[in-house]
Tab-separated table of C-alpha atoms in Angstrom:
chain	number	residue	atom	x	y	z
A	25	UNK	CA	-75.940	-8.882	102.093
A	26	UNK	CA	-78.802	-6.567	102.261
A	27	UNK	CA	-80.386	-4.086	100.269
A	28	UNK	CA	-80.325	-0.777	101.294
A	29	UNK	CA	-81.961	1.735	98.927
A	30	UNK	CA	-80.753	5.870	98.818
A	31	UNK	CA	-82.554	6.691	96.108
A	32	UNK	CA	-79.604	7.438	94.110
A	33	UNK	CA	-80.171	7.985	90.136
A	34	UNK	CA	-79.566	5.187	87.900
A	35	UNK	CA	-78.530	5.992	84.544
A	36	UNK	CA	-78.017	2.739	82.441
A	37	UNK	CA	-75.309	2.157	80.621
A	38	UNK	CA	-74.587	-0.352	77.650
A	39	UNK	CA	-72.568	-2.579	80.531
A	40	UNK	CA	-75.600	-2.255	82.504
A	41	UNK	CA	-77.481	-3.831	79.744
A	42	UNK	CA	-74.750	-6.510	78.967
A	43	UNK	CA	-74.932	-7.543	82.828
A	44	UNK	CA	-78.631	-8.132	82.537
A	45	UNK	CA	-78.594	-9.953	79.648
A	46	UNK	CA	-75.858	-12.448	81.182
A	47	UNK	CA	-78.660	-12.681	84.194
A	48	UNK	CA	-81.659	-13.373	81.909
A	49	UNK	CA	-79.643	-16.332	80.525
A	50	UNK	CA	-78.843	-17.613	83.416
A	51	UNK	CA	-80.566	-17.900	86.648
A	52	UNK	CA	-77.401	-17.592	88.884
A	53	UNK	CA	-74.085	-16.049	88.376
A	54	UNK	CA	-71.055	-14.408	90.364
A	55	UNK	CA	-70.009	-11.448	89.966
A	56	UNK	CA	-66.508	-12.113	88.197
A	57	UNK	CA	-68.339	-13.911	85.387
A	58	UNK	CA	-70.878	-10.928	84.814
A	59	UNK	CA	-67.265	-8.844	84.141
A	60	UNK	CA	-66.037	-11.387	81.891
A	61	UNK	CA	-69.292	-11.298	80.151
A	62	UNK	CA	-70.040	-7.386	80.359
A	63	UNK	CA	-66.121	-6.453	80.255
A	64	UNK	CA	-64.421	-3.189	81.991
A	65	UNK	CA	-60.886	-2.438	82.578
A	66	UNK	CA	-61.625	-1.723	86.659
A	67	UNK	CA	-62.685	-4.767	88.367
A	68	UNK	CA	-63.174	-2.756	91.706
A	69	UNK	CA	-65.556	-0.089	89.744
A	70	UNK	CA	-67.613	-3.090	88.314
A	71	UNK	CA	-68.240	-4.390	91.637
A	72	UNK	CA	-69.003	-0.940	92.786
A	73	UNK	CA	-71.750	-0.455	89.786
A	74	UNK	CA	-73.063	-4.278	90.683
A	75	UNK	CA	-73.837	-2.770	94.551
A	76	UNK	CA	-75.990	0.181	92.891
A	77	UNK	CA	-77.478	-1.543	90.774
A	78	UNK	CA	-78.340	-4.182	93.725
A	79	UNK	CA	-79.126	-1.531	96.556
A	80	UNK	CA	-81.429	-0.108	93.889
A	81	UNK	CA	-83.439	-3.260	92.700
A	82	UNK	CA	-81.606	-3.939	89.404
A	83	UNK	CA	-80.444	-7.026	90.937
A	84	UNK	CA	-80.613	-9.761	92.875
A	85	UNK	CA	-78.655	-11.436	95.545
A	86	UNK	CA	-79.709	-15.008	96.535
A	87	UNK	CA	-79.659	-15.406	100.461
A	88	UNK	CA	-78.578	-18.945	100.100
A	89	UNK	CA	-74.863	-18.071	99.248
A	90	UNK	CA	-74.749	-16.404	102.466
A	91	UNK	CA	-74.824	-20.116	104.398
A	92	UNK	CA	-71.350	-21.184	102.206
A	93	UNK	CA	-68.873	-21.284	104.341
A	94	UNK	CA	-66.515	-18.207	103.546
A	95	UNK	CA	-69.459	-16.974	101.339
A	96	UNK	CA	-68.482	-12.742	102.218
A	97	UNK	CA	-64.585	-13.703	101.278
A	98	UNK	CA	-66.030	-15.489	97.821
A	99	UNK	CA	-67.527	-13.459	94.946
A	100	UNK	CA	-71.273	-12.032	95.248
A	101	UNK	CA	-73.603	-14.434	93.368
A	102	UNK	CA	-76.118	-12.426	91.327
A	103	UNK	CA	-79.919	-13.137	89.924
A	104	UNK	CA	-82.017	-10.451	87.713
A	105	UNK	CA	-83.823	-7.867	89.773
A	106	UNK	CA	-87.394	-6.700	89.228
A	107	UNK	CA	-86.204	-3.047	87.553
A	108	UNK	CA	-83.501	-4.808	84.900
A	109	UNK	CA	-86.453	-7.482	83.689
A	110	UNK	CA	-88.230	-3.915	83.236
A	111	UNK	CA	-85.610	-2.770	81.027
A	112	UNK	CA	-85.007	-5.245	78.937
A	113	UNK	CA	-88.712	-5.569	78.315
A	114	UNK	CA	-88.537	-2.182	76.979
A	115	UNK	CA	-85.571	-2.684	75.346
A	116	UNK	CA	-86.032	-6.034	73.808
A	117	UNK	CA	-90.013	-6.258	73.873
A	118	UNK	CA	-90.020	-9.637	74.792
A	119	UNK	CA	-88.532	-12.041	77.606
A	120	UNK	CA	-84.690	-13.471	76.810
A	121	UNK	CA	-85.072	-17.342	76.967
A	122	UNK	CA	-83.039	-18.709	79.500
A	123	UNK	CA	-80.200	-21.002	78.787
A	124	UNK	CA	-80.595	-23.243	81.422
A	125	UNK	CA	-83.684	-25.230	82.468
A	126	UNK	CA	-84.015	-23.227	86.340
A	127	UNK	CA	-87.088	-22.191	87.198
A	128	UNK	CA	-88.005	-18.823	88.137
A	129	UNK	CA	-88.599	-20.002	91.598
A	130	UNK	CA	-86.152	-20.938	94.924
A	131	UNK	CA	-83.853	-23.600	94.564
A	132	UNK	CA	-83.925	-26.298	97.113
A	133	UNK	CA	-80.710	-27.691	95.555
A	134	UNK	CA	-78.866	-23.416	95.208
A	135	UNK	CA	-75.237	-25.343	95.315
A	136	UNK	CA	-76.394	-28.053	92.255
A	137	UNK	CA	-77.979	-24.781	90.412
A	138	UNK	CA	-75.438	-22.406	90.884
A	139	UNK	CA	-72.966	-25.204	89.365
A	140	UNK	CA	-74.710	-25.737	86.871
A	141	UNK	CA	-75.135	-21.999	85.843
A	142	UNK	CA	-70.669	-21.751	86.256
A	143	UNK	CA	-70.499	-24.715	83.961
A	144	UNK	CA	-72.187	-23.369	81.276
A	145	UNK	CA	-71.516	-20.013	81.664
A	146	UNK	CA	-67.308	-21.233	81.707
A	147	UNK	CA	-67.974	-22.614	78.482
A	148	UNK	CA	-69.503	-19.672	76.871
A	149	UNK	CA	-67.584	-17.207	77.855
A	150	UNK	CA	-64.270	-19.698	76.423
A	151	UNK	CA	-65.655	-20.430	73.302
A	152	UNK	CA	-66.354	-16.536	72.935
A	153	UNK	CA	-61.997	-16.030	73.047
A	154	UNK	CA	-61.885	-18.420	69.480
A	155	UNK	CA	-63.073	-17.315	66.311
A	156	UNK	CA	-63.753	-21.716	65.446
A	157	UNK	CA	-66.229	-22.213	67.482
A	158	UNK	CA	-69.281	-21.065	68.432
A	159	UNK	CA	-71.643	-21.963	71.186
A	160	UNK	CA	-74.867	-23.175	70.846
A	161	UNK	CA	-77.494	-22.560	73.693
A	162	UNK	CA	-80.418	-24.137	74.859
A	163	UNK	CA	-83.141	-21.545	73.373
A	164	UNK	CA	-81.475	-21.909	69.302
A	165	UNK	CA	-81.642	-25.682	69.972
A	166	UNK	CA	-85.339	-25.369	70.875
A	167	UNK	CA	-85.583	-23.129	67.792
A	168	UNK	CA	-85.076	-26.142	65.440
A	169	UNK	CA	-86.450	-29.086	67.171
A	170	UNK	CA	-89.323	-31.119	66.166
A	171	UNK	CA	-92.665	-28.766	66.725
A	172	UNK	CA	-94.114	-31.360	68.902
A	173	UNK	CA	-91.060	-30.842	71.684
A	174	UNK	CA	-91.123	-26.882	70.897
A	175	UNK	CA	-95.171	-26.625	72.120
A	176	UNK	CA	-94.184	-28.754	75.447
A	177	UNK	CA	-93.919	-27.242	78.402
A	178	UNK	CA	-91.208	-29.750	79.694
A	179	UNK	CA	-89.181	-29.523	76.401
A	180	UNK	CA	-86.465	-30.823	78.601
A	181	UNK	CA	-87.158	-34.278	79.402
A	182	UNK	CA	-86.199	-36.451	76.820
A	183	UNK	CA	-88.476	-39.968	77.185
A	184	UNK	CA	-86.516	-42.823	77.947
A	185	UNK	CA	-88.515	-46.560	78.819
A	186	UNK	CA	-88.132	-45.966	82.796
A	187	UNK	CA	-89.841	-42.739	82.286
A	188	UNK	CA	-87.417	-39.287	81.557
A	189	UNK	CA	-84.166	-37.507	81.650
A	190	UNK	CA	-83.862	-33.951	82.337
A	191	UNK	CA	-80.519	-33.155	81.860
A	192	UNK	CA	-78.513	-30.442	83.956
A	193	UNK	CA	-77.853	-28.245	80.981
A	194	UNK	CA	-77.758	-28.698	77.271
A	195	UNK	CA	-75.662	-27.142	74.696
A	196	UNK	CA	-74.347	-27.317	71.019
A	197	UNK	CA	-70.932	-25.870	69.674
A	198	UNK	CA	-70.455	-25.284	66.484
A	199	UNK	CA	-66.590	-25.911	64.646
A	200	UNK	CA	-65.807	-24.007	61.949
A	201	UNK	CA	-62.994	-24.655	59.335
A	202	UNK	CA	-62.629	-23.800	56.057
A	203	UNK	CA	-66.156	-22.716	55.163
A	204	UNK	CA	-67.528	-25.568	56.785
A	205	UNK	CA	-69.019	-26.876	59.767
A	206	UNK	CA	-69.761	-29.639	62.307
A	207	UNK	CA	-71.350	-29.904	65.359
A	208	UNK	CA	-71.198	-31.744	68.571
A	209	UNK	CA	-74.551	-31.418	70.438
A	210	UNK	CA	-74.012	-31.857	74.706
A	211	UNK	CA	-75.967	-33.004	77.863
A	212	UNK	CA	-74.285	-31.625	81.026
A	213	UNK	CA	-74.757	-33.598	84.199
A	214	UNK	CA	-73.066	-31.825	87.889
A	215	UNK	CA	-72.972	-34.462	90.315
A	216	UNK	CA	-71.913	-33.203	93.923
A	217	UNK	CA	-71.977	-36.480	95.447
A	218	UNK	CA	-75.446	-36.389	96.573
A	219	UNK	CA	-76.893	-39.366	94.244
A	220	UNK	CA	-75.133	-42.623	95.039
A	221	UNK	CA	-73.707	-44.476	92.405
A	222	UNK	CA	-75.442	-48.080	92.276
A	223	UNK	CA	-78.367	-49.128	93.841
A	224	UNK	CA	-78.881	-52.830	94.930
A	225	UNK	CA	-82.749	-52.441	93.689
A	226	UNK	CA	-84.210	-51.363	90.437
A	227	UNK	CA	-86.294	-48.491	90.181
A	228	UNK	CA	-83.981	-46.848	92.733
A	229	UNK	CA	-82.358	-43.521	91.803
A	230	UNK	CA	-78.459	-43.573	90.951
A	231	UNK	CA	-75.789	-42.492	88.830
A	232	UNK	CA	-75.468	-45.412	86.533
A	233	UNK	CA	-79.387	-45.900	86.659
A	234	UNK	CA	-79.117	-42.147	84.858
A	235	UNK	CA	-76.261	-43.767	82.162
A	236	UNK	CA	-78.004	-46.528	81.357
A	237	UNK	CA	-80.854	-43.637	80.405
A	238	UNK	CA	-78.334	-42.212	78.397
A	239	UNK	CA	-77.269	-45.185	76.670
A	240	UNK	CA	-81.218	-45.791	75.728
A	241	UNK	CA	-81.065	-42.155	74.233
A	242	UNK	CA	-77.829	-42.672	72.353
A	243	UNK	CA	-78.865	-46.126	71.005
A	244	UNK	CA	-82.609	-45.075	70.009
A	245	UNK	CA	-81.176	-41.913	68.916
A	246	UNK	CA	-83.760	-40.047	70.930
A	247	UNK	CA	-81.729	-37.229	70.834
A	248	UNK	CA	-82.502	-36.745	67.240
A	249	UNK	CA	-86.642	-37.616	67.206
A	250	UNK	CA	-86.985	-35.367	70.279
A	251	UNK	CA	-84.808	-32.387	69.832
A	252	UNK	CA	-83.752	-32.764	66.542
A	253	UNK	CA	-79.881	-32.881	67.262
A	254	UNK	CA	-77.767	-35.258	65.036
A	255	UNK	CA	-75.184	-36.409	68.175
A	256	UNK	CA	-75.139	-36.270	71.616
A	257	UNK	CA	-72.276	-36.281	74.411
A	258	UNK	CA	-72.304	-37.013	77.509
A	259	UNK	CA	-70.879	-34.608	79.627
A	260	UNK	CA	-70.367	-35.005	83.971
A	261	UNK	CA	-68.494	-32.996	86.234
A	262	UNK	CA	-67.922	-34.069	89.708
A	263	UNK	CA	-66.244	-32.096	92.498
A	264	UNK	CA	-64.674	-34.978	94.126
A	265	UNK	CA	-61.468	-37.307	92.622
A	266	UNK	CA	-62.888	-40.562	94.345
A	267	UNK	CA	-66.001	-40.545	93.212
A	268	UNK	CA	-64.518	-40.037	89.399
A	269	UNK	CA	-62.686	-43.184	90.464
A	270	UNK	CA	-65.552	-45.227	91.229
A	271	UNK	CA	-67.568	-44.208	88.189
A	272	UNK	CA	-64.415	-44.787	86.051
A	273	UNK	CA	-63.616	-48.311	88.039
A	274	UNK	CA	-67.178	-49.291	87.965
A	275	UNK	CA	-67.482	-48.436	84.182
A	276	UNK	CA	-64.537	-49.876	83.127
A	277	UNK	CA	-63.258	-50.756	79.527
A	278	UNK	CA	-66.145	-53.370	78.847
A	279	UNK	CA	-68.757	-50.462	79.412
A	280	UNK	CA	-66.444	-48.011	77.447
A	281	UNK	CA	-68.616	-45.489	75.412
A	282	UNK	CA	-66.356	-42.599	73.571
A	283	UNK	CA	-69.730	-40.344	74.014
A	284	UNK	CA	-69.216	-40.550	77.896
A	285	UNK	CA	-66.916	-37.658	79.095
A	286	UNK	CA	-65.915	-36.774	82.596
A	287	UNK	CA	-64.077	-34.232	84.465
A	288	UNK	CA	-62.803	-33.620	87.865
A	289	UNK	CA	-63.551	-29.566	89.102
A	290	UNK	CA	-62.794	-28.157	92.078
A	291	UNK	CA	-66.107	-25.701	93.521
A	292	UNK	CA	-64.006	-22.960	94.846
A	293	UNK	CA	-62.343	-22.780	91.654
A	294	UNK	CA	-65.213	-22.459	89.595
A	295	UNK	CA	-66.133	-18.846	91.388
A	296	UNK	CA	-64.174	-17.579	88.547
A	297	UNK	CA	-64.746	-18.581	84.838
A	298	UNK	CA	-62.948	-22.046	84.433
A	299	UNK	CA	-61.966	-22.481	80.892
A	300	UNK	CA	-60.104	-25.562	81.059
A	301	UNK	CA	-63.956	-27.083	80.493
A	302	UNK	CA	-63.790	-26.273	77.039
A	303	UNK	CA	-60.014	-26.519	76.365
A	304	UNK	CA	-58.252	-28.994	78.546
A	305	UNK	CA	-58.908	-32.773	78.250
A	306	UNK	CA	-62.087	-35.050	79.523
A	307	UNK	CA	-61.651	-37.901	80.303
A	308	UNK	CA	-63.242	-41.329	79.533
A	309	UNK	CA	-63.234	-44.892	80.271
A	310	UNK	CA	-61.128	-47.043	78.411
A	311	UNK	CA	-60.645	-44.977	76.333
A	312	UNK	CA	-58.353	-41.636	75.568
A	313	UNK	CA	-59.502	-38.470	77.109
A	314	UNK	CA	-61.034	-36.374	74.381
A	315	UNK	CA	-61.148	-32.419	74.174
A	316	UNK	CA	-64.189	-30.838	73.523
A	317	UNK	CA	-62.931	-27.760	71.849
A	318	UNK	CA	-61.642	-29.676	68.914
C-alpha cells in the first residue's frame, strides 16, 4: 500500500517493457491483466517484479482501491510510474496514445474508470487468443478520422442537438475471413447505477436521455462525419440484473434497435480478464442476443 524504496537495482527486462506499455494504454489496470498482457509462467514471481518495480517508482498504485471493501484480498490495481514513462520515452521517443479517454489526472469517479479500463482491456486481451479478429483501439481510429476531429482537443465528444456524447470507451474489431474483411466500430457505456434511468423533466441527465443521443448519432450517421467510422454499436454493461431489467422493460420491442447491446457483469469478477465480453452473447431488446466476436 505504500512505497518503500531500498535502492535496489532495476534492470529492465522485455516483460518490464510489455507491463508499461499495457499501463500507457490504459490509465488503470490490475495486476492479473498486466500478466495476461506481459505473460510469465510464475504468477507469484510477476507479482513479486510488479512490487519492485512499484517500491522503486516504475509504477503506480492508486490510493483509491484501498477504500474497496476487501481491496488487500483483491488484485493490486496499477497506473504508470514516473521512471517507466522515462523509459519508454527513450525507448519509443514519443508518448503511447492512450486507449481510453482518462485523463492524466485523479478520478473522482476511480470505480466508473477502473471499469471502464477492465472492459476494454477484457476485450483486447480475448480478441488477442483468435487469429479472425483483430482489435481496433481508440488512437488507429483517431488515425483515420476526418482532420477536423483529429486537431480537436475533445476528439471524443461526438455533437449531438442537446449538446455531446462522450462515450466510456471506443473501439473497432476487425473480422477476417478469407482474405477479406469487415468491421464493426463500438461505443462502450459502464453504468454502475449511479445515473437514473428516466427523468420526469427534459434537460435532466439519464440513461435513456444518453440513448436517445445515440439514436441521433446512428440516424444522422454522425459516427461517420465525425470519426469517420462506417457503423456504430452500442455497447452497455451494468453490474446489476434489475437495472438490465428496467432498461430492457422500459425499451421494449417497439424501441427495439439491433445496434443496442447489453450485458449483465459482475465487478468482482471483472478483477480478472473477463472474456465472455467478446465471446458469449449480448443481449438486446426484442430482439436475439447477438455476439460480438462474430
Amino acid at each position: 500500500m505504500y512505497r518503500m524504496r531500498t535502492g535496489k537495482r532495476i534492470e529492465i527486462t522485455a516483460r518490464d517493457i510489455a507491463i508499461f506499455r499495457a499501463l500507457a494504454r490504459y490509465r488503470y489496470v490490475r495486476s492479473t491483466y498486466l500478466h495476461a498482457f506481459a505473460g510469465g509462467l510464475s504468477e507469484t514471481r510477476f507479482k513479486e517484479r510488479l512490487g519492485d518495480l512499484f517500491h522503486e517508482g516504475f509504477i503506480d498504485r492508486p490510493e483509491r482501491q484501498w477504500e474497496f471493501a476487501g481491496a488487500r484480498y483483491m488484485p493490486a490495481v496499477c497506473e504508470i510510474g514516473e521512471r517507466a514513462e522515462r523509459v519508454l520515452a527513450e525507448l519509443d521517443g514519443h508518448k503511447i496514445d492512450a486507449s481510453t479517454f482518462l485523463a492524466a489526472s485523479a478520478h473522482r469517479q476511480f470505480a466508473h474508470s477502473l471499469l471502464i479500463c477492465e472492459c476494454l482491456a477484457s476485450i483486447e486481451l480475448a480478441v488477442a487468443t483468435k487469429p479472425d479478429l483483430r482489435f481496433i483501439p481508440w488512437p488507429e481510429i483517431m488515425g483515420r478520422a476526418p482532420q477536423s476531429t483529429r486537431t480537436s482537443a475533445t476528439s471524443f465528444r461526438i455533437p449531438v442537438t442537446s449538446g455531446a456524447v462522450i462515450p466510456d470507451g471506443f473501439f473497432g474489431l476487425e473480422y477476417r475471413s478469407e482474405g477479406k474483411s469487415a468491421y464493426r466500430f463500438f461505443a462502450l457505456e459502464v453504468d454502475r447505477g449511479t445515473m437514473p434511468v428516466m427523468r420526469s423533466r427534459e434537460g435532466q441527465t439519464s440513461y435513456f436521455g444518453k440513448i436517445a443521443a445515440y439514436r441521433e448519432i446512428i440516424a444522422r450517421k454522425l459516427h461517420k462525419s465525425h470519426l469517420g467510422v462506417p457503423n456504430l454499436f452500442v455497447l452497455t454493461v451494468t453490474t446489476d440484473p434489475q437495472r438490465l431489467s428496467d432498461i430492457l422493460a422500459k425499451l421494449g420491442p417497439h424501441e427495439s434497435n439491433p445496434l443496442f447491446l447489453f450485458k449483465i457483469v459482475d465487478a468482482r469478477a471483472l478483477t480478472m480478464p473477463a472474456p465472455g465480453l467478446l465471446t458469449e452473447p449480448w443481449e438486446r431488446a426484442g430482439l436475439p442476443p447477438l455476439r460480438i466476436d462474430e
